Short mmCIF file of C-alpha atoms in Angstrom, two decimals:
data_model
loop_
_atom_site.label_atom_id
_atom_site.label_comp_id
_atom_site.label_asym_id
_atom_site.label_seq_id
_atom_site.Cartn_x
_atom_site.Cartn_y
_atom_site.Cartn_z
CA UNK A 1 0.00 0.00 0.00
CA UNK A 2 -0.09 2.74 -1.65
CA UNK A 3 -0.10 1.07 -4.87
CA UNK A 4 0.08 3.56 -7.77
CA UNK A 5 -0.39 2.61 -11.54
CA UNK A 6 0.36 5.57 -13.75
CA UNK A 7 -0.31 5.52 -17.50
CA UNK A 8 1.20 7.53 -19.84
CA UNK A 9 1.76 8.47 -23.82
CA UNK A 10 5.23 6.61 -24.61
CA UNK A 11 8.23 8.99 -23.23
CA UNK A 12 6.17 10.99 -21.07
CA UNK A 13 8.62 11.13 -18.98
CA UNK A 14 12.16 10.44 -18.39
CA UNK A 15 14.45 7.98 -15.61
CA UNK A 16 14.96 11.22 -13.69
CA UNK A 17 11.29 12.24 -14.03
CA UNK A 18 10.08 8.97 -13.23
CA UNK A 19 12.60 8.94 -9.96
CA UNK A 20 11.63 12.59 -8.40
CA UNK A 21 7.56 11.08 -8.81
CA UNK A 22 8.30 8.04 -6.88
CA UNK A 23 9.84 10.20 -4.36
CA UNK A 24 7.41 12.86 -4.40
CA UNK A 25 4.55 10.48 -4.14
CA UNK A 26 7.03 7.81 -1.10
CA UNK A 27 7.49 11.74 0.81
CA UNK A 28 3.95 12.37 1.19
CA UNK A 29 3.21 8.59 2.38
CA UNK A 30 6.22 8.74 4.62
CA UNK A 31 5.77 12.27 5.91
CA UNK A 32 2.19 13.06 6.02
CA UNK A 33 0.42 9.48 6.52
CA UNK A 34 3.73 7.94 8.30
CA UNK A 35 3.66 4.84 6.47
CA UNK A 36 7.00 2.94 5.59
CA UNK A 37 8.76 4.19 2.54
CA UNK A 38 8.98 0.74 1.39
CA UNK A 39 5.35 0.28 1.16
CA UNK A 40 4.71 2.64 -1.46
CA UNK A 41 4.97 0.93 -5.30
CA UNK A 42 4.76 3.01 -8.17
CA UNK A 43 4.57 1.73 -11.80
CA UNK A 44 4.84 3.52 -14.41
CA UNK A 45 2.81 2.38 -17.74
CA UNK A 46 4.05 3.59 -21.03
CA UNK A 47 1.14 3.12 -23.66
CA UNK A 48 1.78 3.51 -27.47
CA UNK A 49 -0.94 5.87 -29.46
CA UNK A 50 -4.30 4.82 -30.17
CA UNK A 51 -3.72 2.98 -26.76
CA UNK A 52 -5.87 4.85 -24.58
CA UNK A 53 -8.78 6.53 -25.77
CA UNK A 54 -10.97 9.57 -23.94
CA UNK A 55 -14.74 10.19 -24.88
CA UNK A 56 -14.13 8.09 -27.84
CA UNK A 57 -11.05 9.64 -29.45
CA UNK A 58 -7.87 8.84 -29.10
CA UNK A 59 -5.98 10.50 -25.89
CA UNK A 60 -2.42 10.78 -26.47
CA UNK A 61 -1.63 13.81 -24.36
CA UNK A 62 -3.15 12.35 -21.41
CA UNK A 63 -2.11 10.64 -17.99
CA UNK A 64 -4.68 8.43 -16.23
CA UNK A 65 -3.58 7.64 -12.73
CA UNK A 66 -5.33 4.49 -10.43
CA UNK A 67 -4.42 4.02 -6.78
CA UNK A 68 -5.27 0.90 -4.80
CA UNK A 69 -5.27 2.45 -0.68
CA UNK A 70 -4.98 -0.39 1.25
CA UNK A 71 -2.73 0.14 4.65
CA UNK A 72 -4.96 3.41 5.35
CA UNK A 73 -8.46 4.11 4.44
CA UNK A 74 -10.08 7.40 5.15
CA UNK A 75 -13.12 7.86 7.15
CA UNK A 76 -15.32 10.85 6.03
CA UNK A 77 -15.25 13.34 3.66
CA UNK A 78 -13.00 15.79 4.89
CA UNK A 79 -9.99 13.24 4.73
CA UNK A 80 -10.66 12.04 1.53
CA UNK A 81 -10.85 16.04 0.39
CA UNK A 82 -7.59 16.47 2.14
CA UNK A 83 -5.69 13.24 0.46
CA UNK A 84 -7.09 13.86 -2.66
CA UNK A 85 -5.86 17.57 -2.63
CA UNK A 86 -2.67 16.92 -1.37
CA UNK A 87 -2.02 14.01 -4.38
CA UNK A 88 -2.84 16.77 -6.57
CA UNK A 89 -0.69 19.00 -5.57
CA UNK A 90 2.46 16.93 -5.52
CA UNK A 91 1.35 15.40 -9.45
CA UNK A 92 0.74 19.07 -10.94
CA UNK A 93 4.07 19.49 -12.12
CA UNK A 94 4.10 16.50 -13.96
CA UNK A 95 0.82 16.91 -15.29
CA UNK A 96 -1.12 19.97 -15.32
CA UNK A 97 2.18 22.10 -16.04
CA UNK A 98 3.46 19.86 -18.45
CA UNK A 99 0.32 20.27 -20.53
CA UNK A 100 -0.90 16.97 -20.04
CA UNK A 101 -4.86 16.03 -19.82
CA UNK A 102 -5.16 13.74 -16.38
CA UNK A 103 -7.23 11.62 -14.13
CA UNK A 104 -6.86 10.01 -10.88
CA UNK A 105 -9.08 7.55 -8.55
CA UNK A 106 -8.32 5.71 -5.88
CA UNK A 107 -9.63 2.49 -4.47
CA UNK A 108 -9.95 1.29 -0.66
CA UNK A 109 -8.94 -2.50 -0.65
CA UNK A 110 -8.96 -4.67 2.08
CA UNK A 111 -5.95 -4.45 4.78
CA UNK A 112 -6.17 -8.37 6.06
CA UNK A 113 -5.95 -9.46 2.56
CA UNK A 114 -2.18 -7.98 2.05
CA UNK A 115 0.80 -9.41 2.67
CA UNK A 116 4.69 -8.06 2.35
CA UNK A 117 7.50 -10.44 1.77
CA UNK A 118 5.11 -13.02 3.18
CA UNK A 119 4.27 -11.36 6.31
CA UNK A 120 0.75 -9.61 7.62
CA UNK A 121 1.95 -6.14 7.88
CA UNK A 122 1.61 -4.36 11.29
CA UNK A 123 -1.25 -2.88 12.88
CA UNK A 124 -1.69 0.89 11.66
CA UNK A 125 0.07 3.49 13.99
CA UNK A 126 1.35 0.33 16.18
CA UNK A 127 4.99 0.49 17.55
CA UNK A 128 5.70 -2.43 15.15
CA UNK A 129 4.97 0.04 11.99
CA UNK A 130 6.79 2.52 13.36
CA UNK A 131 9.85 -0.10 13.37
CA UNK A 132 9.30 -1.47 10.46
CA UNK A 133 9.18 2.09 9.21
CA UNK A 134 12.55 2.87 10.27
CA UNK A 135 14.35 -0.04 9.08
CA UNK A 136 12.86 0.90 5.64
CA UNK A 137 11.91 -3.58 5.40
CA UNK A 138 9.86 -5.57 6.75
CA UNK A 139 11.08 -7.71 10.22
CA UNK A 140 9.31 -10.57 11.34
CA UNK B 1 -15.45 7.57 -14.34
CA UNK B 2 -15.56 4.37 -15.71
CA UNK B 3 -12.51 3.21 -16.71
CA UNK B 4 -11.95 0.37 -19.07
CA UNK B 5 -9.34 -1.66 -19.85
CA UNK B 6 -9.17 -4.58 -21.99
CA UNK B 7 -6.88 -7.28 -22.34
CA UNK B 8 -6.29 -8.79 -25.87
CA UNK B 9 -4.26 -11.04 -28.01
CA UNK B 10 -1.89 -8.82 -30.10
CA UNK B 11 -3.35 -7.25 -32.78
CA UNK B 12 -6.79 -8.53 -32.06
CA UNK B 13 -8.14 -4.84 -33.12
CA UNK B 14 -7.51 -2.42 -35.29
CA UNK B 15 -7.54 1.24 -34.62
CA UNK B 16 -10.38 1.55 -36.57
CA UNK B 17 -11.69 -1.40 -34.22
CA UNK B 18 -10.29 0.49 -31.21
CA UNK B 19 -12.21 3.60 -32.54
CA UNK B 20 -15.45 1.46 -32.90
CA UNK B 21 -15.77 -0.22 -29.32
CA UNK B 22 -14.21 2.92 -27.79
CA UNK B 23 -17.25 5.06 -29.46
CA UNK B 24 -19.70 2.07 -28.22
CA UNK B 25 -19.02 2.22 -25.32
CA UNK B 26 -18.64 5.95 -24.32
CA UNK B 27 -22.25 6.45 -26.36
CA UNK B 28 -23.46 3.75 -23.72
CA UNK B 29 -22.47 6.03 -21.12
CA UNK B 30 -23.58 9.58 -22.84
CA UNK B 31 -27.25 7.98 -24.00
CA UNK B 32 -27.97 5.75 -21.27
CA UNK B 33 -26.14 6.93 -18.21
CA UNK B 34 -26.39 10.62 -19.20
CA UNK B 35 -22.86 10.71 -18.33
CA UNK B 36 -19.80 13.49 -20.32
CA UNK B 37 -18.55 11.81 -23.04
CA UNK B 38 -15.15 12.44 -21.79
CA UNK B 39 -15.90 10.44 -18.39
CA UNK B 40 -15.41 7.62 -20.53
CA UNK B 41 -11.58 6.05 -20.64
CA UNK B 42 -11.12 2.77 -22.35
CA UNK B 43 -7.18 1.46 -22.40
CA UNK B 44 -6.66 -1.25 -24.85
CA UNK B 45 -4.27 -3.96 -23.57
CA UNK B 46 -2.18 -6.04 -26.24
CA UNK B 47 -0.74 -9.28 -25.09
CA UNK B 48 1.59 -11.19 -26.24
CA UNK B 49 1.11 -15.02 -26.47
CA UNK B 50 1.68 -16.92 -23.19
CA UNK B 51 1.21 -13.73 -20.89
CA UNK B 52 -2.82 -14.46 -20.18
CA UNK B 53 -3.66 -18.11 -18.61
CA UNK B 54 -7.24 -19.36 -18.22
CA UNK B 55 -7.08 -22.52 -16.12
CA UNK B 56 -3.60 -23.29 -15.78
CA UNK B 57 -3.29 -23.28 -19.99
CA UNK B 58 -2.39 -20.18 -22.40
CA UNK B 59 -5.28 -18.66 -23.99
CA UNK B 60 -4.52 -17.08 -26.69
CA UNK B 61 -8.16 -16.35 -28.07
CA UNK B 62 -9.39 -14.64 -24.82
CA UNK B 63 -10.09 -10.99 -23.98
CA UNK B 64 -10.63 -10.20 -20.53
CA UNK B 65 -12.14 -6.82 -19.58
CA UNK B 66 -11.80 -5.23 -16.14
CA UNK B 67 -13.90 -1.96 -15.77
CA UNK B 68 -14.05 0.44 -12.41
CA UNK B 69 -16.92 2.63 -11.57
CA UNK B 70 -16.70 5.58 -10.43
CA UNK B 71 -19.38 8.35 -10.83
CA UNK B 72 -22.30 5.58 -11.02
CA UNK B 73 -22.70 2.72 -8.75
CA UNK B 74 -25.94 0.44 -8.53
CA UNK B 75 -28.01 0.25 -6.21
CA UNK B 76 -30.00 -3.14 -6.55
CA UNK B 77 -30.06 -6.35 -8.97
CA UNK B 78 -32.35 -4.92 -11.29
CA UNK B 79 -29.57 -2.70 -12.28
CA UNK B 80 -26.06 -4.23 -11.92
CA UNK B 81 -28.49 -7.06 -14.62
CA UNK B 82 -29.65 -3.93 -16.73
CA UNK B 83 -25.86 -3.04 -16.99
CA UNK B 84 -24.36 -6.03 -17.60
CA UNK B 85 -27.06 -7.23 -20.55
CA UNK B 86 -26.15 -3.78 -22.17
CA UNK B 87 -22.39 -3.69 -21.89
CA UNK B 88 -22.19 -7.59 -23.31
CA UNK B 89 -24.75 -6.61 -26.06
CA UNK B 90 -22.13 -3.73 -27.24
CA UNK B 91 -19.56 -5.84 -26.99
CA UNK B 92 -20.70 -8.95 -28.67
CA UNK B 93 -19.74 -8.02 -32.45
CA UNK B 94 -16.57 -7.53 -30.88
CA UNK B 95 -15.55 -10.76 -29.04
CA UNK B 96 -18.51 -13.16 -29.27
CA UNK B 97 -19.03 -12.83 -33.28
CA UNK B 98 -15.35 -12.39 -33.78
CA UNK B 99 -14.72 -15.95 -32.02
CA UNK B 100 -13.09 -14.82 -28.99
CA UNK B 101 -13.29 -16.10 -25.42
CA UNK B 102 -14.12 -13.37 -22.96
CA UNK B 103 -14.76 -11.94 -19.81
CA UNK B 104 -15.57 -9.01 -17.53
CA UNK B 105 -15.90 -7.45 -14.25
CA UNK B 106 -16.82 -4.53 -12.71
CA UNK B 107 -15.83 -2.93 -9.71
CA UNK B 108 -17.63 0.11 -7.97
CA UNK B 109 -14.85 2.69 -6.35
CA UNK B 110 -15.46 5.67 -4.04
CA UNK B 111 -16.50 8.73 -6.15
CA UNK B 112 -15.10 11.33 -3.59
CA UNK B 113 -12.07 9.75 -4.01
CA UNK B 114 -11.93 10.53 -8.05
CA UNK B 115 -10.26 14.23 -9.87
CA UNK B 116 -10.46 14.89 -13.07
CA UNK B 117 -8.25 17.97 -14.65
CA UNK B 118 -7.23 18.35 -10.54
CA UNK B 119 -11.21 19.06 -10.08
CA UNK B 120 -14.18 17.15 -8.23
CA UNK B 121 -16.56 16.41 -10.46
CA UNK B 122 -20.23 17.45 -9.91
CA UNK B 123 -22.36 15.82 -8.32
CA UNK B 124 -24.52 13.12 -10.19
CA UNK B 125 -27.42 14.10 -12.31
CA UNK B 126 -26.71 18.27 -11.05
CA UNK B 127 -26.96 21.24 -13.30
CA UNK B 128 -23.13 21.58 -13.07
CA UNK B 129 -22.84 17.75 -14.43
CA UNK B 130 -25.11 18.25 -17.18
CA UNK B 131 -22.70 21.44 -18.53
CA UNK B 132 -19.61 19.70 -18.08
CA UNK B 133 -21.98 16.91 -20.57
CA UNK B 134 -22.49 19.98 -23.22
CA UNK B 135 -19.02 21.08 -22.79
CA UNK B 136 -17.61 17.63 -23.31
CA UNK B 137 -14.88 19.33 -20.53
CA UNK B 138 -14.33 19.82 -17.17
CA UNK B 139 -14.53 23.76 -15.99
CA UNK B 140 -14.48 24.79 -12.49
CA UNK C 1 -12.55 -14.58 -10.75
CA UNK C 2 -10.28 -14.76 -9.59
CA UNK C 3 -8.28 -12.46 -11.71
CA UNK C 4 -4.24 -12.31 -10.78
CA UNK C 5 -2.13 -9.44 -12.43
CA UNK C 6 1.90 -10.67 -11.50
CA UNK C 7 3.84 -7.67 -11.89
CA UNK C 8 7.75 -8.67 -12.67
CA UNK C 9 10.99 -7.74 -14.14
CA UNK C 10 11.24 -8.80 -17.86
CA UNK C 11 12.21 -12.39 -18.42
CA UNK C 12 11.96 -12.90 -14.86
CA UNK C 13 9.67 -16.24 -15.64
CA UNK C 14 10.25 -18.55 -18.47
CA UNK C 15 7.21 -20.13 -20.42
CA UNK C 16 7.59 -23.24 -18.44
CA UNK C 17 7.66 -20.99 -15.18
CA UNK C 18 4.34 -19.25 -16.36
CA UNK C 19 2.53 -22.72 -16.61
CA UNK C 20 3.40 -24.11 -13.33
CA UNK C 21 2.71 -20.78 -11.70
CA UNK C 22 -0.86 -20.57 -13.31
CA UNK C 23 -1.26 -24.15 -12.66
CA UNK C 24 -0.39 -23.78 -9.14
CA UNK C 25 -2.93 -20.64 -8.55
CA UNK C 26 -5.41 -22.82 -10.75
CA UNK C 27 -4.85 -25.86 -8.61
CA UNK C 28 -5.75 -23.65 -5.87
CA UNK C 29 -9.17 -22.21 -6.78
CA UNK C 30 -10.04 -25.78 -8.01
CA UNK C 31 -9.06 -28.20 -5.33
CA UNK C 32 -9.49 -25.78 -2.06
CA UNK C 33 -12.27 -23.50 -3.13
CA UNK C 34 -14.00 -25.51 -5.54
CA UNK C 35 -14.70 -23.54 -8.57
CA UNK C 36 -14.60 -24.20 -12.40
CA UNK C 37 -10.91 -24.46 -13.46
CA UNK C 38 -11.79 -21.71 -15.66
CA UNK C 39 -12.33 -19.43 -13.55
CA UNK C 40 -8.95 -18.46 -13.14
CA UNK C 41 -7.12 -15.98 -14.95
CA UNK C 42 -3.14 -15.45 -14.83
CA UNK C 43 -2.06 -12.40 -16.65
CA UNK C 44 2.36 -12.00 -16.39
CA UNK C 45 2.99 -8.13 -16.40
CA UNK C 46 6.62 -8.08 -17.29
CA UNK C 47 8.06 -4.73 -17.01
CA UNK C 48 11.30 -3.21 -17.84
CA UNK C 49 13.98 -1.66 -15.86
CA UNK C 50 13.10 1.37 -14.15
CA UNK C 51 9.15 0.77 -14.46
CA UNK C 52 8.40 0.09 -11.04
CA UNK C 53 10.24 1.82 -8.02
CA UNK C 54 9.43 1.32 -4.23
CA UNK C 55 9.70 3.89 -1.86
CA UNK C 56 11.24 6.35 -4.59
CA UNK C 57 13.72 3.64 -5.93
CA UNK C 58 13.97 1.64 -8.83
CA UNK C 59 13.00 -1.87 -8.00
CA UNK C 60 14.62 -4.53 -10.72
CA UNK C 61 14.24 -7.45 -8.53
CA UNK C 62 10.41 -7.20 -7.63
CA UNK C 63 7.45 -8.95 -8.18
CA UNK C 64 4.25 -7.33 -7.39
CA UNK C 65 0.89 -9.19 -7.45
CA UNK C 66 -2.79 -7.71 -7.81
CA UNK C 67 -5.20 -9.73 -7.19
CA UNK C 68 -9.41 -9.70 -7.98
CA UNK C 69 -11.37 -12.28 -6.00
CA UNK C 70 -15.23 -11.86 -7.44
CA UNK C 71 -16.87 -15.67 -6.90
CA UNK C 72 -16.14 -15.93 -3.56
CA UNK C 73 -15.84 -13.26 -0.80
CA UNK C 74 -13.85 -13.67 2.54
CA UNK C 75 -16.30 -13.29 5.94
CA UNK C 76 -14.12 -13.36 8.77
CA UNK C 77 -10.75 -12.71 9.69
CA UNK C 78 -9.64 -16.75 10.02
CA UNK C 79 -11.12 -17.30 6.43
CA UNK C 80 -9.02 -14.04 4.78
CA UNK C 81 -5.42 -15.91 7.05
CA UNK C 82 -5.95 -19.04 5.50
CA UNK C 83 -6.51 -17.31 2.43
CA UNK C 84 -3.26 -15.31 2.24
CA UNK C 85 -1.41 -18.04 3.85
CA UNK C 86 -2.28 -20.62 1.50
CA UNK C 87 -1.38 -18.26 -1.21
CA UNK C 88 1.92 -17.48 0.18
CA UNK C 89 3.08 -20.85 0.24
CA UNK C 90 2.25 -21.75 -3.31
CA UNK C 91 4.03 -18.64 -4.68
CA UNK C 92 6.89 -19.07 -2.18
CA UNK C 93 8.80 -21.48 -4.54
CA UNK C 94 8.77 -18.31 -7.49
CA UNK C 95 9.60 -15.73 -4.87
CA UNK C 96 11.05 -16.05 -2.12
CA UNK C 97 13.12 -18.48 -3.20
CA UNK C 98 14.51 -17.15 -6.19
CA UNK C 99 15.94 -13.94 -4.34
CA UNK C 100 12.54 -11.64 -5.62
CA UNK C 101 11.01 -9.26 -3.15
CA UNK C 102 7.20 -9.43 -3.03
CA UNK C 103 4.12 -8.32 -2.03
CA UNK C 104 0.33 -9.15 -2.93
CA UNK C 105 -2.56 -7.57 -2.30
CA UNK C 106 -6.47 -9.04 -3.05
CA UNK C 107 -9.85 -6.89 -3.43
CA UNK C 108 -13.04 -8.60 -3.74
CA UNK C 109 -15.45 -7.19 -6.20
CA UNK C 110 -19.53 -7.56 -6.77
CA UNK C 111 -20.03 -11.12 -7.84
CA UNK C 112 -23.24 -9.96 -9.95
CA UNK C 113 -21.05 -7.54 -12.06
CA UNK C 114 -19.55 -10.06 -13.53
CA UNK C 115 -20.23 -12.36 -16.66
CA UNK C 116 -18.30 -15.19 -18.32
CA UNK C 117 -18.73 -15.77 -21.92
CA UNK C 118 -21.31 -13.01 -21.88
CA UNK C 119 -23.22 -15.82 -19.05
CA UNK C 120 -24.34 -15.33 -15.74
CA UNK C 121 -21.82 -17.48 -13.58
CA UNK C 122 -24.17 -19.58 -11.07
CA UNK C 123 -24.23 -19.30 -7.56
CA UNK C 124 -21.57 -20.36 -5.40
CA UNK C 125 -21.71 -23.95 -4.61
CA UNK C 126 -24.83 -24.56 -6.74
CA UNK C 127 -25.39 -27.66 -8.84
CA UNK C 128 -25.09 -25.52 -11.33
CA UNK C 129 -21.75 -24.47 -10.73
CA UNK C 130 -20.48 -27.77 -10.25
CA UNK C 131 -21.36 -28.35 -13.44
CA UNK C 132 -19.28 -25.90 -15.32
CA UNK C 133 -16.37 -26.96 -13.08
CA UNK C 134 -16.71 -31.11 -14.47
CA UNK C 135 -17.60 -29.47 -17.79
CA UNK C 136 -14.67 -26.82 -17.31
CA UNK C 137 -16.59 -24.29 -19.75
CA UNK C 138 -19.43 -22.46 -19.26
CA UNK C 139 -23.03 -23.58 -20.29
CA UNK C 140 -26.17 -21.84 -20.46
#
């Protein structure tokens, strides 16, 4: 958890653009949420033209981002404003002032059916995130 | 809001194909759902052979179609059957008549939790959603 | 259902690899779960270098698996453990012990949003659906 799929016109962007998203998108997990760095996966989908089409045309200046949530869900509206704003924020200079078209949803999926190099990760908030947390890998 | 993607053999469509069930299926959503055309994202997934497995063997004449929604869910039988009968109907002269195996889902994913162009769509059936319709774009 | 996405470095799985993997999952649904054989779709997402990164770094040596469960929902916590668990073990021999880091991560979806060869799949544990599982195809 997080895990963020992130699909793109071929080339979008670059190894160094594709780095400082990873770490833009890992910061706010880490520092806002306080989730392990390690738990947050980012692919990055490259799609040809005529790939991905919008309104029934073909979309190729457009990013379409999907998030599965599954180590925190929110719990009313006001933290779903606030998460949603705050993803925003960190993707508009990859998006919105790169002249890109974009969309992004996320899904809540279950916590107990998640597992991390085989083991059921840590309670949220509990003493044994927080460890795992600042090893950066799950511990047993 | 939705978002399609379907998995195929390569080269099972054409872009004229592509263009076809792409149009089908966002008129589906503009006629019967009174949804913006431009809700409507469909990604078209090319395979390889041996990537998708159906029962432990290689199928190689299968399309499998995963589809989230997001600005619509159901709220009883009646119309998770209604929506089913009409998306296989559209897509019947696509995989059925063409001799493919296939298969979809649906899942249903929070709408507050869903930005399109960094804004939050209007809510469902409003004044506001029925511009953004006649617009075929999202404005603040 | 169930549908598995396996995220993985390119050529991390040979052909060979592929089938015993899908038969293994397959094996699975069929023998502890008893549904239709069928039923379960394998798709391999191989990805290259630099495509997926975890917590803001490239991660070459990672496989990453997304998993829809739609016939059959989890209802308690014991029934979602023995789930995980006995998926674990049977990927253990492609992970784990070939040096990959993993994780895995199931949603369950609306069973009656979902059609197989444009049919309405029968209820869990029916006659019905023992049927399609000797006949391993769907019938009307």
């Amino acid at each position: 958890m997080p895990l963020w799929q992130i699909y793109t016109p071929e080339h979008a962007y670059s190894k160094e653009d594709k780095q400082e998203i990873a770490e833009a998108i890992t910061s706010f997990y880490d520092k806002v949420v306080h989730l392990p760095r390690f738990y947050v996966v980012v692919i990055f989908e490259e799609r040809p033209a005529d790939t991905i089409w919008v309104g029934g045309e073909a979309a190729n200046r457009f990013v379409r981002i999907v998030v599965d949530h599954i180590a925190r869900h929110t719990s009313n509206e006001a933290e779903r404003d606030f998460a949603m704003a705050a993803l925003e924020k960190l993707l508009a200079p990859y998006v919105k002032d790169r002249g890109y078209d974009w969309e992004i949803h996320c899904d809540e999926t279950p916590k107990d059916l998640w597992r991390v190099q085989g083991l059921t990760p840590p309670p949220s908030g509990s003493a044994a995130e927080k460890q795992w947390a600042l090893d950066n890998e799950p511990t047993p």
